[in-house]
Every structure is written in C-alpha cells, then in structure tokens.
Amino acid sequence: MLFRLHLMGPDGASKTAIYDTATSGLTIDGQPFAEVETDCAVPPSVLVSPATPGYKAGPFKRLKIQMGLACNMACSYCLQVTHREEKTSTIDAEAFLAGLDTWWRPDRDENLRIEIWGGEPLLHWGKLRALVTGLRARHPKANMLVITNGTLLTLEIARWARQMGLHLAISHDGPGQKVVRGRDPLEIPTALEAIRWLVAEHPQHVNFNCVLTPGNHRLGGIRRHLEEALGVEEIALSTEGLVQVDGGQTSPLTDLDHEAIRLSLLDEMISGEALRNITIAQKVRDFRLSLASRRPLSSVGQRCGMDRHHQIAVDLKGNVLTCQNTPEPEMRIGHVSAMDNVRLDTATHFSHRPGCMECPVVHLCQGACMYAEGDDWDATCRNSFTFHAAILSGAMAHLTGMAITDIEPLR
C-alpha cells in the first residue's frame, strides 16, 4: 500500500514523502531515503489463520510457561481476570520438568528466552522455586524472567531470584496504579524494600512495564513517579502500549480521547522522553532497519511472536496454548505429548485482515492481538493505531528532522 506523507520541519518547511508498506520503500521529494541500502533477502512470515494453521516445532527459542491464573489483584484491563483457575501443584511442576525431554528441543542457551507467567507467579511459590531451579540447571545461560505485579516480593525472594539469574519484570502503571490495578507494591514495606534493593544493586535485572490509558498516558510522568518512589535516577521502563482488549472499561471512547493521547505521545517522541522507553526505542530501531533493508511486509510476523513455530506457550499440564493469556479450553491447540498434532488454528495473521494491509503503521503495529475478533478486535485495532501513529510520526521526525502532519492513502 502506498501512502503520501506530508512532512513539516521545526522551521515550517514542508516536504512530501511516498511510503510503500509492501516494500518498506521511502522517497522524500522524489529522492530515495538516504539510509536505504541494498535490498536483502528476508524469509516470508508464516501467515497463520484458522484455514491455514501454524505449527510448533524446535529448535525452540522462546518458552512461555503459564503457571496458573490465581492472582491477588484484579486489574481492570487484565485479559485473565474473568477466567477460572485450574488448580496445579508442585507435583505438576516436577512432572513438567521430568517430561521435558520427550518434546523440548531448545535452541542454544544463548538464543533461549524462558518466561514464567501467572496470574501472579509468586502466589505459586513452591511451584515457582521447583520450576526455576530445574530449568536453570538445564539452561545455565538462558535468559529467564518472571512477570510479576511485585506485591509479594520480599528481600529473600529478590536475593533468590538473583541467585537463580532471574530477570524480574514488574507490572506497574506509575501514578495510574491505584486507578486500574489496585494494590501498589511501592506502598507495601516488604515489597518496597525488595524492589529498592534490586534497582540499586542489580538494575540490569529488573524492569517495569506499564499500560497506557486515557487518564495515564504520559510516559515521562510514569517514569518520574517510579524513580521518585524508589529514590533512583534511572529505571528501565517498557510499555504494552495503549490498553488493548478490556471491554471498554479503560479504553479511550471518543475521537477527542484518541487525538489527545496521540498528540501527547507525539510530544514525548519529539522531546525524546518516549525514546527512553525500551519498547518504543526498539520500535524506532526496527522501523529504521526496515527502511534501510527494504524489509518486505510479507516477512513481518505478529507483534507478540506467538505465530512463529519456534515460540511456544504451555501450562504445567502440558497443554499448548495460543498464548499465555488464553486459558480457555478452546484456545488449547494441542498437547506436548503429541507435538506433531499441534495446530495454531485460533489466530489470524494480520495479512488476512484487509484493514491491516491498508494501514500506514502496519510495520510498527504488526497486527495487534492475533486472536481478537469482533468488537474486541475493533477496540484493539483502534487503540493500537493511535499508539503507533504517534510512534510513526515521531520516528520520521528523528530520522528526517520532519514530523508527519498528514497521511494520504494512494490507491
């Protein structure tokens, strides 16, 4: 799809660019973008859909383990909050480890990422300790992390995590924490002590991850809130972006809401504040590389990566899941005891969604949520567009010195 981008510099000078999402081609006033290099051969992505399902096979590069949905919080936009918990025990964790060799074909440790998810993983302390100990013995160099709300952290647990080489990803929305999440680990003395120790002694092994909402979308404000509470000058902050599927509870509801959020994010892109965010900085780097390498859209997979054959999500019972946030029985796509029969037929690659293929931010968005449909998809798509439209304009400003003032499709 071709788009005419109207650009304007800080001095008021204007230019016109033509952006081809199919080929990542960009010309400005008829001249190829300066960073464009020789076209490179990139393998096509697997375009999964219910009619053309994907598969799961090693060597695996990413393993997501769903420990259970039990949680001590009820965040308003959580995808799991309405689901019932299926009980598991330490015995299940031990059986999971014992059965790994029957199906688990990992890549080299240096290429391997293992993520442990809940609910809240620290509610499953016995299972978590058994699981991490067994996995670390098998993969001493793998990148292993636990996603937690941080409320149950103690200094003892934090020190154990460091001993195990765990990275802790703490979900926190800064000043919006109490509005959409509820409990604040920074107001729980034992948790605050543990988090302060981590950010002071091992800052490279802990990061914070936020979700943006209409009432809480200033990345700089979220960063400053956390840094002041922890008494440090710099934290590692990433973001899920603008809230995705939540039934409208915390989504922007009007065009004015969307416009305010987009302009606010663009302001932080121009100032450089947004580029301090791990997620957004990586998106800008990837966008520059897509222009430089002429990366074809046909080679781009889903943002989450769960459409790829070498990334897999499982629970402790061995069920293979569409992703770690989809515990419904219909979202189970097979079992590790029969890997040849696993079929990802519950997801839709963005190439099968006409709106995505006619969207100027598709390289940045990468299709939002791959299993959302109906009203959920509409809300997810719109929120993702608002978030990534600001990133696209800001990325262009950093790459060319001129921000996008208007985007016009060329048919």
Coordinates of C-alpha atoms in Angstrom, one line a residue:
M1 CA 0.0 0.0 0.0
L2 CA 1.3 3.4 -0.9
F3 CA 0.9 6.5 1.3
R4 CA 1.7 10.1 0.8
L5 CA 3.2 11.6 3.9
H6 CA 3.1 15.3 4.4
L7 CA 6.1 16.4 6.4
M8 CA 6.9 19.6 8.2
G9 CA 10.1 20.7 9.9
P10 CA 10.5 22.8 13.0
D11 CA 11.2 25.8 10.8
G12 CA 7.9 25.4 8.9
A13 CA 9.5 23.9 5.8
S14 CA 7.4 21.2 4.2
K15 CA 8.2 18.1 2.1
T16 CA 6.3 15.2 0.6
A17 CA 7.3 11.6 1.1
I18 CA 5.9 8.4 -0.5
Y19 CA 5.9 5.4 1.8
D20 CA 5.3 1.9 0.4
T21 CA 4.4 -0.5 3.3
A22 CA 4.7 -3.6 1.0
T23 CA 8.4 -3.0 0.4
S24 CA 9.4 -0.5 3.2
G25 CA 10.4 1.9 0.4
L26 CA 10.5 5.6 1.3
T27 CA 11.2 8.6 -1.0
I28 CA 11.2 12.2 0.1
D29 CA 10.5 14.8 -2.6
G30 CA 11.3 12.1 -5.2
Q31 CA 14.6 11.1 -3.7
P32 CA 15.2 7.7 -2.0
F33 CA 15.6 7.9 1.7
A34 CA 19.3 8.4 2.5
E35 CA 19.6 5.3 4.7
V36 CA 18.2 2.8 2.1
E37 CA 20.7 0.1 1.4
T38 CA 20.8 -2.9 -1.0
D39 CA 17.7 -5.0 -0.8
C40 CA 18.2 -8.0 1.4
A41 CA 16.6 -11.5 1.2
V42 CA 14.2 -12.0 4.1
P43 CA 12.2 -15.2 4.5
P44 CA 8.5 -14.8 4.4
S45 CA 6.4 -15.0 7.6
V46 CA 4.0 -17.9 8.2
L47 CA 0.6 -16.3 7.5
V48 CA -1.5 -18.3 10.0
S49 CA -5.2 -18.4 10.1
P50 CA -7.9 -20.9 11.1
A51 CA -7.9 -22.1 7.5
T52 CA -4.1 -22.2 7.3
P53 CA -2.9 -23.1 10.8
G54 CA 0.6 -22.8 12.1
Y55 CA 2.6 -25.4 13.9
K56 CA 5.1 -25.6 16.8
A57 CA 8.5 -27.2 16.4
G58 CA 12.0 -26.8 17.6
P59 CA 14.6 -25.7 18.0
F60 CA 12.6 -23.5 20.3
K61 CA 13.8 -20.0 21.0
R62 CA 11.1 -18.8 23.4
L63 CA 9.2 -20.8 26.0
K64 CA 6.3 -19.2 27.9
I65 CA 5.1 -21.2 30.9
Q66 CA 1.6 -20.4 32.3
M67 CA 1.8 -21.4 36.0
G68 CA -1.8 -20.7 36.8
L69 CA -4.3 -17.8 36.8
A70 CA -4.6 -17.2 40.5
C71 CA -3.8 -13.6 41.3
N72 CA -4.0 -11.3 44.3
M73 CA -5.1 -8.4 42.1
A74 CA -7.9 -7.7 39.6
C75 CA -6.6 -5.2 37.2
S76 CA -9.4 -3.6 35.1
Y77 CA -7.9 -4.4 31.7
C78 CA -6.4 -7.9 32.6
L79 CA -7.2 -10.5 29.9
Q80 CA -7.3 -13.2 32.6
V81 CA -9.4 -11.6 35.3
T82 CA -12.7 -13.3 34.4
H83 CA -11.2 -16.8 34.0
R84 CA -11.4 -19.6 36.5
E85 CA -8.2 -21.1 37.9
E86 CA -7.3 -24.7 37.1
K87 CA -5.5 -26.0 40.2
T88 CA -2.0 -27.3 39.9
S89 CA 0.6 -28.3 42.5
T90 CA 4.4 -28.6 43.0
I91 CA 3.9 -32.2 41.8
D92 CA 2.7 -30.8 38.4
A93 CA 5.8 -28.6 38.2
E94 CA 8.0 -31.6 38.9
A95 CA 6.2 -33.8 36.4
F96 CA 6.5 -30.9 33.8
L97 CA 10.3 -30.9 34.3
A98 CA 10.5 -34.7 34.2
G99 CA 8.7 -34.8 30.9
L100 CA 10.6 -32.1 29.1
D101 CA 13.0 -34.4 27.3
T102 CA 10.0 -36.0 25.5
W103 CA 9.2 -32.9 23.5
W104 CA 11.5 -30.0 24.4
R105 CA 14.1 -29.2 21.7
P106 CA 15.6 -25.9 22.7
D107 CA 18.0 -23.7 20.7
R108 CA 21.4 -22.9 22.3
D109 CA 21.1 -21.3 25.7
E110 CA 22.5 -18.0 24.3
N111 CA 19.4 -17.8 22.0
L112 CA 16.9 -19.1 24.5
R113 CA 14.3 -17.0 26.4
I114 CA 12.1 -18.6 29.1
E115 CA 9.2 -16.6 30.6
I116 CA 7.2 -17.5 33.6
W117 CA 3.7 -16.1 33.8
G118 CA 0.6 -16.1 36.0
G119 CA -1.9 -14.8 37.2
E120 CA 0.7 -13.9 39.8
P121 CA 3.6 -16.3 39.7
L122 CA 4.7 -15.5 43.3
L123 CA 1.4 -17.0 44.6
H124 CA 2.8 -20.3 43.4
W125 CA 6.0 -20.1 45.4
G126 CA 6.6 -23.8 45.8
K127 CA 6.0 -24.5 42.1
L128 CA 8.0 -21.5 41.0
R129 CA 11.0 -22.5 43.0
A130 CA 10.9 -26.0 41.7
L131 CA 10.4 -24.9 38.1
V132 CA 13.1 -22.2 38.1
T133 CA 15.7 -24.5 39.8
G134 CA 15.1 -27.3 37.3
L135 CA 15.1 -25.1 34.3
R136 CA 18.3 -23.2 35.4
A137 CA 20.1 -26.5 35.9
R138 CA 19.3 -27.4 32.3
H139 CA 19.9 -24.0 30.8
P140 CA 22.6 -22.1 32.8
K141 CA 23.0 -19.3 30.2
A142 CA 19.3 -18.8 29.1
N143 CA 17.6 -15.5 29.6
M144 CA 14.9 -16.3 32.2
L145 CA 12.4 -13.9 33.5
V146 CA 9.3 -13.8 35.8
I147 CA 6.4 -11.4 35.1
T148 CA 5.0 -10.2 38.5
N149 CA 2.9 -7.5 40.0
G150 CA 5.6 -7.1 42.7
T151 CA 3.2 -7.1 45.7
L152 CA 4.5 -10.4 47.1
L153 CA 8.2 -9.6 46.7
T154 CA 10.5 -9.8 49.8
L155 CA 14.2 -9.3 50.1
E156 CA 14.6 -13.1 50.5
I157 CA 12.8 -13.7 47.2
A158 CA 14.7 -11.0 45.4
R159 CA 18.0 -12.4 46.5
W160 CA 16.9 -15.9 45.5
A161 CA 15.9 -14.5 42.1
R162 CA 19.4 -13.0 41.6
Q163 CA 21.0 -16.3 42.7
M164 CA 18.9 -18.1 40.0
G165 CA 19.8 -15.5 37.4
L166 CA 16.2 -14.4 37.0
H167 CA 15.1 -11.1 35.5
L168 CA 12.1 -9.6 37.2
A169 CA 9.6 -7.7 35.0
I170 CA 7.3 -5.7 37.4
S171 CA 3.9 -4.5 36.1
H172 CA 3.3 -1.0 37.4
D173 CA 1.4 2.0 35.9
G174 CA 3.0 4.7 38.0
P175 CA 0.5 7.4 39.1
G176 CA -2.3 5.3 37.5
Q177 CA -1.6 2.2 39.5
K178 CA -4.4 2.5 42.0
V179 CA -7.0 3.5 39.4
V180 CA -6.7 0.4 37.1
R181 CA -4.6 -2.1 39.1
G182 CA -5.4 -1.5 42.8
R183 CA -2.6 -2.5 45.1
D184 CA 0.7 -0.7 44.9
P185 CA 3.9 -2.7 45.7
L186 CA 5.6 0.6 46.4
E187 CA 3.3 1.1 49.4
I188 CA 4.0 -2.4 50.8
P189 CA 7.1 -2.2 53.1
T190 CA 8.4 -5.7 52.3
A191 CA 7.9 -5.3 48.6
L192 CA 9.4 -1.8 48.5
E193 CA 12.5 -2.9 50.3
A194 CA 13.0 -5.8 47.8
I195 CA 12.4 -3.6 44.8
R196 CA 14.7 -0.8 46.1
W197 CA 17.4 -3.4 46.6
L198 CA 17.0 -4.8 43.1
V199 CA 17.1 -1.4 41.4
A200 CA 20.1 -0.2 43.5
E201 CA 22.2 -3.4 43.3
H202 CA 21.1 -5.2 40.1
P203 CA 19.3 -2.6 37.9
Q204 CA 20.1 -4.6 34.7
H205 CA 18.0 -7.5 36.1
V206 CA 14.7 -5.6 36.8
N207 CA 12.4 -3.5 34.7
F208 CA 9.0 -2.0 35.0
N209 CA 6.2 -2.4 32.4
C210 CA 3.2 -0.1 32.1
V211 CA -0.1 0.0 30.2
L212 CA -1.3 3.4 28.9
T213 CA -4.9 4.5 29.5
P214 CA -6.7 7.8 28.8
G215 CA -6.1 9.0 32.3
N216 CA -2.5 7.8 32.4
H217 CA -0.6 8.1 29.2
R218 CA 2.4 10.3 29.9
L219 CA 5.5 8.1 29.8
G220 CA 7.6 10.7 31.5
G221 CA 5.1 11.0 34.3
I222 CA 5.1 7.2 34.9
R223 CA 8.9 7.2 34.8
R224 CA 9.3 10.1 37.3
H225 CA 6.7 8.6 39.7
L226 CA 8.6 5.3 39.9
E227 CA 12.0 6.9 40.1
E228 CA 10.9 9.2 42.9
A229 CA 9.3 6.4 44.8
L230 CA 12.4 4.2 44.5
G231 CA 14.9 7.1 45.1
V232 CA 16.9 6.4 41.9
E233 CA 17.8 8.5 38.9
E234 CA 17.0 6.0 36.2
I235 CA 14.8 2.9 35.8
A236 CA 14.3 0.5 32.9
L237 CA 10.7 1.1 31.7
S238 CA 8.8 -0.7 28.9
T239 CA 5.2 -0.5 27.8
E240 CA 2.4 -2.7 26.5
G241 CA 1.2 0.4 24.7
L242 CA -2.3 1.8 24.8
V243 CA -4.7 -0.7 26.6
Q244 CA -5.9 -3.4 24.3
V245 CA -9.0 -5.6 24.9
D246 CA -10.8 -4.6 28.1
G247 CA -14.5 -4.3 27.3
G248 CA -14.2 -0.5 27.1
Q249 CA -13.5 -0.1 30.8
T250 CA -10.3 1.9 30.4
S251 CA -10.2 2.4 26.6
P252 CA -10.4 5.9 25.0
L253 CA -14.0 6.2 24.0
T254 CA -14.1 9.3 21.7
D255 CA -12.2 10.7 18.8
L256 CA -11.1 13.5 21.1
D257 CA -9.7 11.0 23.6
H258 CA -7.7 9.3 20.8
E259 CA -6.4 12.6 19.4
A260 CA -5.3 13.8 22.9
I261 CA -3.4 10.6 23.5
R262 CA -1.8 10.6 20.0
L263 CA -0.6 14.2 20.4
S264 CA 0.7 13.6 23.9
L265 CA 2.7 10.6 22.8
L266 CA 4.0 12.5 19.7
D267 CA 5.1 15.3 22.0
E268 CA 7.1 12.8 24.1
M269 CA 8.5 11.3 20.9
I270 CA 9.7 14.7 19.7
S271 CA 11.2 15.6 23.1
G272 CA 13.0 12.3 23.3
E273 CA 11.2 11.2 26.5
A274 CA 9.4 8.3 24.7
L275 CA 12.7 7.1 23.3
R276 CA 13.8 6.4 26.9
N277 CA 11.2 3.7 26.9
I278 CA 12.6 0.3 26.0
T279 CA 9.6 -0.8 23.9
I280 CA 9.4 2.4 21.9
A281 CA 13.1 2.8 21.3
Q282 CA 13.2 -0.8 19.9
K283 CA 10.2 0.0 17.6
V284 CA 12.0 3.0 16.2
R285 CA 15.2 1.0 15.6
D286 CA 13.2 -1.7 13.9
F287 CA 11.4 0.9 11.7
R288 CA 14.7 2.4 10.6
L289 CA 16.1 -1.1 9.9
S290 CA 13.0 -1.9 7.8
L291 CA 13.6 1.2 5.7
A292 CA 17.3 0.5 5.4
S293 CA 16.9 -3.1 4.4
R294 CA 13.7 -2.7 2.4
R295 CA 12.1 -5.4 4.6
P296 CA 9.0 -6.7 2.7
L297 CA 5.7 -6.7 4.7
S298 CA 5.4 -10.4 3.7
S299 CA 8.3 -11.2 6.1
V300 CA 6.7 -9.5 9.2
G301 CA 5.2 -11.7 11.9
Q302 CA 2.8 -10.8 14.6
R303 CA 4.0 -8.4 17.3
C304 CA 3.8 -11.0 20.1
G305 CA 5.7 -13.6 18.2
M306 CA 3.3 -16.4 19.1
D307 CA 2.6 -17.1 15.4
R308 CA 6.1 -18.4 14.9
H309 CA 6.9 -22.1 15.1
H310 CA 9.9 -21.7 17.5
Q311 CA 7.9 -19.8 20.2
I312 CA 5.6 -21.8 22.4
A313 CA 3.3 -21.3 25.4
V314 CA 2.4 -24.2 27.6
D315 CA 0.8 -24.8 31.0
L316 CA 2.0 -27.2 33.7
K317 CA -0.3 -29.9 32.5
G318 CA 1.4 -29.8 29.1
N319 CA -1.4 -28.1 27.1
V320 CA 0.0 -26.0 24.3
L321 CA -1.8 -22.6 24.3
T322 CA -2.5 -19.9 21.7
C323 CA -0.7 -17.6 24.1
Q324 CA -0.1 -17.4 27.9
N325 CA -3.2 -15.1 28.2
T326 CA -5.7 -17.6 26.7
P327 CA -6.6 -20.3 29.2
E328 CA -10.0 -21.1 27.7
P329 CA -10.2 -24.8 26.6
E330 CA -10.9 -23.7 23.0
M331 CA -7.6 -21.8 23.0
R332 CA -5.6 -25.0 23.7
I333 CA -4.1 -26.0 20.4
G334 CA -2.7 -29.4 21.3
H335 CA -0.6 -31.2 23.9
V336 CA 3.2 -31.6 24.2
S337 CA 2.7 -35.4 24.2
A338 CA 1.7 -35.1 20.5
M339 CA 3.6 -32.2 19.1
D340 CA 3.0 -33.3 15.5
N341 CA -0.7 -32.7 16.1
V342 CA -0.4 -29.2 17.5
R343 CA -2.1 -26.7 15.2
L344 CA -2.3 -22.9 15.7
D345 CA -5.8 -22.6 14.2
T346 CA -7.0 -20.0 16.8
A347 CA -5.1 -17.0 15.4
T348 CA -5.2 -14.7 12.4
H349 CA -2.1 -13.1 10.9
F350 CA -2.6 -9.5 10.0
S351 CA -2.2 -10.3 6.3
H352 CA -5.6 -11.9 6.4
R353 CA -7.2 -8.6 7.8
P354 CA -7.9 -6.2 5.0
G355 CA -7.7 -3.2 7.3
C356 CA -4.1 -4.1 8.3
M357 CA -2.9 -4.3 4.8
E358 CA -4.2 -0.8 4.1
C359 CA -2.7 0.7 7.2
P360 CA 0.3 3.0 7.3
V361 CA 1.5 1.8 10.7
V362 CA 1.4 -1.9 10.0
H363 CA 5.2 -2.4 10.2
L364 CA 5.1 -0.9 13.7
C365 CA 1.9 -2.4 14.9
Q366 CA 2.4 -5.9 13.5
G367 CA -1.3 -6.7 13.7
A368 CA -2.1 -6.1 17.4
C369 CA -3.7 -9.1 19.0
M370 CA -3.7 -12.1 16.7
Y371 CA -6.7 -13.9 18.3
A372 CA -9.1 -10.9 18.9
E373 CA -12.2 -10.8 16.8
G374 CA -15.4 -8.8 16.6
D375 CA -15.8 -5.8 19.0
D376 CA -12.6 -6.8 20.8
W377 CA -10.7 -6.6 17.5
D378 CA -12.2 -3.2 16.7
A379 CA -11.2 -1.7 20.0
T380 CA -7.7 -3.3 19.9
C381 CA -7.1 -2.1 16.4
R382 CA -8.2 1.5 17.1
N383 CA -6.1 1.7 20.3
S384 CA -3.1 0.2 18.6
F385 CA -3.4 2.6 15.7
T386 CA -3.5 5.7 18.0
F387 CA -0.3 4.5 19.8
H388 CA 1.6 3.6 16.7
A389 CA 0.6 6.6 14.6
A390 CA 2.4 8.8 17.2
I391 CA 5.4 6.5 17.0
L392 CA 5.5 6.6 13.2
S393 CA 5.4 10.4 13.1
G394 CA 8.0 10.7 15.9
A395 CA 10.2 8.1 14.2
M396 CA 10.1 10.1 11.0
A397 CA 11.0 13.3 12.9
H398 CA 14.0 11.6 14.4
L399 CA 15.1 10.1 11.1
T400 CA 14.4 13.0 8.8
G401 CA 14.1 16.1 11.0
M402 CA 10.4 16.5 9.9
A403 CA 7.3 15.2 11.6
I404 CA 4.2 13.9 9.7
T405 CA 1.3 16.3 9.6
D406 CA -1.0 14.2 7.4
I407 CA -1.1 10.8 5.8
E408 CA -2.9 10.3 2.5
P409 CA -3.5 6.8 1.0
L410 CA -2.7 6.4 -2.7
R411 CA -4.8 3.8 -4.4

